[in-house]
Amino acid sequence: WSRIEPEEGEWSKGALDHYRRMCAACRDNGLLPVVTFHHFTTPRWLAQRGGWEHPEAAVAFARFCGLAAAALGEEMGIACTINEPNIVAVMGYLWGVFPPGVRDSARRRAVDAVLLDAHRRGRDAIREAAPSTPVGLTLSMTDYQPLPGGEARVTRIRGQMEDIYLEATDGDDFVGVQAYTRMRIAADRTLAGAQGVPVTQMGYELWPAALEATIRRAAQVTGGRPVLVTENGVATDDDGQRIAYLHAALAGVERCVAEGIDVRGCFHWSALDNFEWALGYEPLFGLIAVDRRTLRRVPRPSAHWLGACARSRQLQAVPGRP
């Protein structure tokens, strides 16, 4: 958005042409382009007016979605309105980790309301401009596990973090599930990692079963809306651990599909080692390693393993395991 509309009402044809070429290049190489219209970055002109706290932010976002979708047109394969709007709200307006660095529960709830409005308006604008493109949002989900006495707290957490957004997918073509780990919730606190459970470079438990749990919950809360796993992976410098994680996570997806849950596909996060926002380049999520000095890319064994799964349409054995 920042590149396409650098100033309000000022549209960059060069940026739009660039993204259209990217989509076309994906299709030329047998890839389906999935376009996310907002992924954590907001134009400076909107940020200066209060960002997602500004009541007209949803209208501005929808205007951008309509224009960008019209420019990309048939080159798009799937459209996602906003990446993890619940994280935009909680990290920026409750925990103060992302810009604008606010810690205020009332302001967080106000931002949630604007983001929900922005999703609905943006979805409608994309549909009008590109009616054949499936559209939905992507949601950060967690396998919240209540400990004795923690049930009511889990209900409250889920309500604000997940349910208001899952309910907003009414009328969407899919819900994008992004899941990595679990959280154990007691009546008065969230517990640290359990003894014996490995911890990833992100600092949370390595818990592949979270993907199956969140797929099931997304399907249940939305009344069976199709699920697209838009993110799942693990930050680790042990690629064998990555393969074992993916095997366990995808086995859970298989169980969901076997039981009739409509899972349309899975994306691994990420193809290449990435810049992980506030944590920079340290967490290694990629199937492909990136040397930050030379920018040389080298596929890890996990890339070959996952590729073999995709080509054969079945899970491959984990190397070194019977």
Coordinates of C-alpha atoms in Angstrom, one line a residue:
W1 CA 0.0 0.0 0.0
S2 CA 2.8 2.4 0.9
R3 CA 4.4 2.0 -2.5
I4 CA 1.2 2.1 -4.5
E5 CA -0.3 5.1 -2.7
P6 CA 2.7 7.0 -1.3
E7 CA 0.5 10.1 -0.7
E8 CA -3.3 10.0 -0.3
G9 CA -4.9 9.9 -3.7
E10 CA -1.5 9.7 -5.5
W11 CA -1.2 6.3 -7.2
S12 CA 2.0 4.9 -8.5
K13 CA 1.6 3.3 -11.9
G14 CA 5.2 2.0 -11.6
A15 CA 4.4 0.2 -8.4
L16 CA 1.2 -1.3 -9.8
D17 CA 3.0 -2.5 -12.9
H18 CA 5.8 -4.0 -10.7
Y19 CA 3.3 -6.1 -8.7
R20 CA 1.4 -7.2 -11.9
R21 CA 4.8 -8.4 -13.3
M22 CA 5.4 -10.3 -10.1
C23 CA 2.1 -12.1 -10.4
A24 CA 2.7 -12.8 -14.1
A25 CA 6.1 -14.2 -13.3
C26 CA 4.6 -16.5 -10.7
R27 CA 2.1 -17.9 -13.3
D28 CA 4.8 -18.2 -15.9
N29 CA 6.6 -20.5 -13.5
G30 CA 3.6 -22.6 -12.5
L31 CA 2.9 -20.8 -9.2
L32 CA -0.4 -19.4 -8.1
P33 CA 0.0 -15.8 -7.0
V34 CA -1.5 -15.1 -3.6
V35 CA -1.8 -11.4 -3.0
T36 CA -1.9 -9.9 0.6
F37 CA -3.1 -6.3 0.5
H38 CA -1.8 -5.3 4.0
H39 CA 1.0 -7.0 5.8
F40 CA 1.9 -4.9 8.8
T41 CA 3.0 -1.8 6.9
T42 CA 0.9 1.3 6.6
P43 CA 1.4 4.5 4.5
R44 CA 3.1 7.3 6.4
W45 CA 0.3 9.7 5.5
L46 CA -2.2 7.4 7.2
A47 CA 0.0 6.7 10.2
Q48 CA 0.4 10.5 10.7
R49 CA -3.4 10.7 11.1
G50 CA -3.5 7.9 13.7
G51 CA -3.2 4.8 11.5
W52 CA -5.8 2.1 12.3
E53 CA -7.3 4.3 15.0
H54 CA -8.5 6.8 12.4
P55 CA -12.2 5.9 11.6
E56 CA -11.7 6.6 7.9
A57 CA -8.8 4.1 7.7
A58 CA -11.2 1.4 6.6
V59 CA -12.5 3.6 3.8
A60 CA -9.0 4.4 2.6
F61 CA -8.0 0.8 2.7
A62 CA -11.0 -0.3 0.6
R63 CA -10.3 2.4 -2.0
F64 CA -6.7 1.1 -2.2
C65 CA -7.9 -2.6 -2.5
G66 CA -10.3 -1.8 -5.3
L67 CA -7.7 0.1 -7.3
A68 CA -4.9 -2.5 -6.8
A69 CA -7.2 -5.4 -7.5
A70 CA -8.3 -3.8 -10.7
A71 CA -4.7 -3.3 -11.8
L72 CA -3.7 -6.9 -11.0
G73 CA -6.9 -8.4 -12.4
E74 CA -6.8 -11.9 -13.7
E75 CA -3.1 -12.3 -12.7
M76 CA -4.2 -12.8 -9.1
G77 CA -4.9 -16.3 -7.9
I78 CA -6.1 -15.7 -4.3
A79 CA -6.5 -12.5 -2.4
C80 CA -6.0 -11.9 1.3
T81 CA -7.2 -8.6 2.7
I82 CA -5.1 -8.1 5.9
N83 CA -2.4 -10.3 7.3
E84 CA -3.1 -11.1 11.0
P85 CA -5.2 -8.1 11.9
N86 CA -5.4 -9.4 15.5
I87 CA -1.6 -9.2 15.7
V88 CA -1.7 -5.6 14.3
A89 CA -4.0 -4.7 17.1
V90 CA -2.5 -6.5 20.0
M91 CA 1.2 -5.9 19.2
G92 CA 0.7 -2.3 18.3
Y93 CA -1.9 -1.2 20.7
L94 CA -1.8 -3.5 23.8
W95 CA 1.7 -4.9 24.1
G96 CA 3.5 -1.9 22.5
V97 CA 5.9 -4.0 20.5
F98 CA 4.9 -2.9 17.0
P99 CA 4.3 0.7 15.9
P100 CA 2.8 2.9 17.3
G101 CA 4.0 1.3 20.6
V102 CA 0.7 1.8 22.5
R103 CA -0.3 -0.1 25.7
D104 CA -4.0 0.7 26.1
S105 CA -6.7 -2.0 26.0
A106 CA -9.5 0.5 25.0
R107 CA -7.5 1.7 22.1
R108 CA -6.7 -1.9 21.1
R109 CA -10.5 -2.7 21.0
A110 CA -11.1 0.4 18.9
V111 CA -8.4 -0.7 16.4
D112 CA -10.0 -4.1 16.3
A113 CA -13.3 -2.5 15.2
V114 CA -11.6 -0.5 12.4
L115 CA -9.7 -3.5 11.2
L116 CA -12.9 -5.6 11.0
D117 CA -14.5 -2.8 9.0
A118 CA -11.5 -2.6 6.8
H119 CA -11.5 -6.3 6.0
R120 CA -15.2 -6.3 5.0
R121 CA -14.9 -3.2 2.9
G122 CA -11.6 -4.4 1.4
R123 CA -13.1 -7.8 0.5
D124 CA -16.1 -6.2 -1.2
A125 CA -13.8 -3.8 -3.2
I126 CA -11.6 -6.7 -4.3
R127 CA -14.6 -8.8 -5.3
E128 CA -16.0 -5.9 -7.4
A129 CA -12.7 -5.4 -9.2
A130 CA -11.8 -9.1 -9.6
P131 CA -14.9 -11.2 -9.2
S132 CA -13.3 -14.5 -10.0
T133 CA -10.6 -14.2 -7.3
P134 CA -11.3 -16.0 -4.0
V135 CA -10.8 -13.6 -1.1
G136 CA -10.5 -13.9 2.7
L137 CA -8.3 -12.8 5.6
T138 CA -5.4 -14.5 7.4
L139 CA -5.5 -14.9 11.2
S140 CA -2.9 -15.7 13.7
M141 CA -4.2 -18.6 15.8
T142 CA -2.9 -20.3 18.8
D143 CA -3.7 -23.7 20.4
Y144 CA -5.0 -22.2 23.7
Q145 CA -5.0 -25.0 26.3
P146 CA -6.8 -24.2 29.6
L147 CA -5.4 -25.6 32.8
P148 CA -7.9 -26.3 35.6
G149 CA -9.5 -23.0 36.5
G150 CA -8.3 -21.3 33.2
E151 CA -11.3 -22.1 31.1
A152 CA -13.0 -18.7 31.5
R153 CA -9.8 -16.9 30.7
V154 CA -9.3 -18.9 27.5
T155 CA -12.8 -18.0 26.4
R156 CA -12.0 -14.3 27.0
I157 CA -8.7 -14.5 25.2
R158 CA -10.1 -16.4 22.2
G159 CA -13.0 -14.0 22.0
Q160 CA -10.8 -10.9 21.4
M161 CA -7.9 -12.6 19.6
E162 CA -9.7 -14.9 17.3
D163 CA -13.5 -15.1 17.5
I164 CA -14.3 -11.6 16.4
Y165 CA -12.2 -12.1 13.3
L166 CA -13.4 -15.6 12.6
E167 CA -17.0 -14.3 12.7
A168 CA -16.0 -11.5 10.3
T169 CA -15.2 -14.1 7.7
D170 CA -18.9 -14.6 7.1
G171 CA -19.3 -14.4 3.4
D172 CA -15.6 -14.9 2.7
D173 CA -14.3 -17.6 0.4
F174 CA -11.9 -19.0 2.9
V175 CA -10.2 -18.3 6.3
G176 CA -6.4 -18.2 6.4
V177 CA -5.1 -20.0 9.4
Q178 CA -1.6 -19.1 10.6
A179 CA -0.4 -21.2 13.6
Y180 CA 2.8 -22.1 15.3
T181 CA 2.5 -23.1 18.9
R182 CA 0.3 -23.5 22.0
M183 CA -0.3 -21.5 25.1
R184 CA -1.2 -23.1 28.5
I185 CA -3.6 -20.8 30.3
A186 CA -4.2 -20.8 34.1
A187 CA -6.8 -18.8 35.9
D188 CA -4.4 -15.9 36.6
R189 CA -1.5 -16.3 34.1
T190 CA 0.0 -17.8 31.0
L191 CA 2.5 -20.5 31.8
A192 CA 6.0 -20.7 30.4
G193 CA 7.1 -23.7 28.3
A194 CA 6.6 -27.1 29.8
Q195 CA 9.6 -29.1 30.9
G196 CA 10.9 -31.3 28.1
V197 CA 9.2 -29.4 25.3
P198 CA 11.8 -27.8 23.0
V199 CA 11.7 -24.0 22.5
T200 CA 12.1 -22.4 19.0
Q201 CA 14.3 -19.4 18.1
M202 CA 11.1 -17.4 18.6
G203 CA 11.0 -18.3 22.2
Y204 CA 7.9 -20.4 22.2
E205 CA 7.3 -24.1 22.4
L206 CA 7.9 -26.3 19.4
W207 CA 4.3 -27.6 19.2
P208 CA 3.3 -28.9 15.7
A209 CA 0.0 -30.2 17.0
A210 CA -1.1 -26.5 17.1
L211 CA -1.9 -26.5 13.4
E212 CA -4.4 -29.3 13.6
A213 CA -6.1 -27.8 16.7
T214 CA -6.5 -24.4 15.1
I215 CA -7.7 -25.7 11.7
R216 CA -10.4 -27.6 13.6
R217 CA -11.4 -24.6 15.6
A218 CA -11.5 -22.2 12.6
A219 CA -13.7 -24.6 10.8
Q220 CA -16.0 -25.1 13.8
V221 CA -16.4 -21.4 14.7
T222 CA -17.0 -20.4 11.0
G223 CA -19.5 -23.2 10.4
G224 CA -17.3 -25.1 8.0
R225 CA -15.8 -22.2 6.0
P226 CA -12.9 -23.5 3.8
V227 CA -9.5 -23.2 5.5
L228 CA -6.3 -22.2 3.8
V229 CA -3.2 -22.7 5.9
T230 CA -1.4 -19.5 5.0
E231 CA 1.5 -19.8 7.5
N232 CA 3.1 -22.7 9.4
G233 CA 6.7 -23.5 10.1
V234 CA 9.4 -23.3 12.7
A235 CA 12.3 -21.0 13.5
T236 CA 15.3 -23.3 14.1
D237 CA 18.9 -23.8 13.1
D238 CA 18.4 -27.5 13.2
D239 CA 16.9 -28.5 9.8
G240 CA 16.3 -32.0 11.0
Q241 CA 14.0 -30.5 13.6
R242 CA 12.3 -28.5 10.9
I243 CA 11.5 -31.7 8.9
A244 CA 10.2 -33.5 12.0
Y245 CA 8.0 -30.5 12.9
L246 CA 6.6 -30.3 9.4
H247 CA 5.9 -34.1 9.3
A248 CA 3.9 -33.9 12.5
A249 CA 2.1 -30.7 11.5
L250 CA 1.1 -32.0 8.1
A251 CA 0.0 -35.4 9.5
G252 CA -2.5 -33.3 11.6
V253 CA -3.7 -31.6 8.4
E254 CA -4.2 -35.1 6.8
R255 CA -6.4 -36.1 9.7
C256 CA -8.5 -33.0 9.3
V257 CA -9.0 -33.7 5.6
A258 CA -9.8 -37.3 6.3
E259 CA -12.6 -36.2 8.6
G260 CA -14.1 -34.0 6.0
I261 CA -12.7 -30.6 7.0
D262 CA -12.4 -28.4 3.9
V263 CA -8.6 -27.6 3.9
R264 CA -7.7 -26.1 0.5
G265 CA -3.9 -26.0 0.9
C266 CA -0.9 -25.2 3.0
F267 CA 1.8 -22.6 2.8
H268 CA 5.1 -23.0 4.6
W269 CA 6.5 -20.0 6.4
S270 CA 8.8 -19.3 4.9
A271 CA 10.4 -20.1 1.5
L272 CA 13.6 -18.1 2.5
D273 CA 15.1 -17.0 5.7
N274 CA 13.3 -13.7 6.3
F275 CA 13.4 -10.4 8.2
E276 CA 11.2 -11.3 11.2
W277 CA 10.0 -7.9 12.1
A278 CA 11.1 -6.9 15.6
L279 CA 13.4 -9.9 15.8
G280 CA 15.3 -9.2 12.6
Y281 CA 17.3 -11.8 10.8
E282 CA 18.1 -14.1 13.7
P283 CA 15.1 -16.5 13.5
L284 CA 15.7 -19.0 10.7
F285 CA 12.3 -20.0 9.2
G286 CA 13.4 -20.7 5.7
L287 CA 13.4 -23.8 3.6
I288 CA 16.1 -22.0 1.7
A289 CA 19.1 -20.5 3.7
V290 CA 20.2 -17.0 2.9
D291 CA 23.8 -15.8 3.5
R292 CA 23.3 -12.2 4.6
R293 CA 26.8 -11.2 3.5
T294 CA 26.6 -12.5 -0.1
L295 CA 22.8 -13.1 -0.4
R296 CA 23.6 -16.6 -1.7
R297 CA 20.6 -18.9 -1.4
V298 CA 21.0 -22.6 -0.6
P299 CA 18.0 -25.0 -0.4
R300 CA 18.1 -26.9 2.9
P301 CA 17.2 -30.6 3.1
S302 CA 13.8 -29.6 4.4
A303 CA 13.1 -27.9 1.0
H304 CA 13.8 -31.1 -0.9
W305 CA 11.8 -33.2 1.7
L306 CA 8.8 -30.9 1.4
G307 CA 9.1 -30.8 -2.4
A308 CA 9.0 -34.6 -2.4
C309 CA 5.9 -34.6 -0.3
A310 CA 4.2 -32.2 -2.7
R311 CA 5.2 -34.1 -5.9
S312 CA 4.1 -37.5 -4.5
R313 CA 1.0 -36.0 -2.7
Q314 CA 1.9 -37.9 0.4
L315 CA 4.0 -37.5 3.5
Q316 CA 7.6 -38.8 3.2
A317 CA 9.4 -40.5 6.0
V318 CA 11.5 -38.3 8.3
P319 CA 15.2 -38.9 7.5
G320 CA 16.9 -41.0 10.1
R321 CA 13.6 -42.4 11.4
P322 CA 12.2 -45.9 10.7

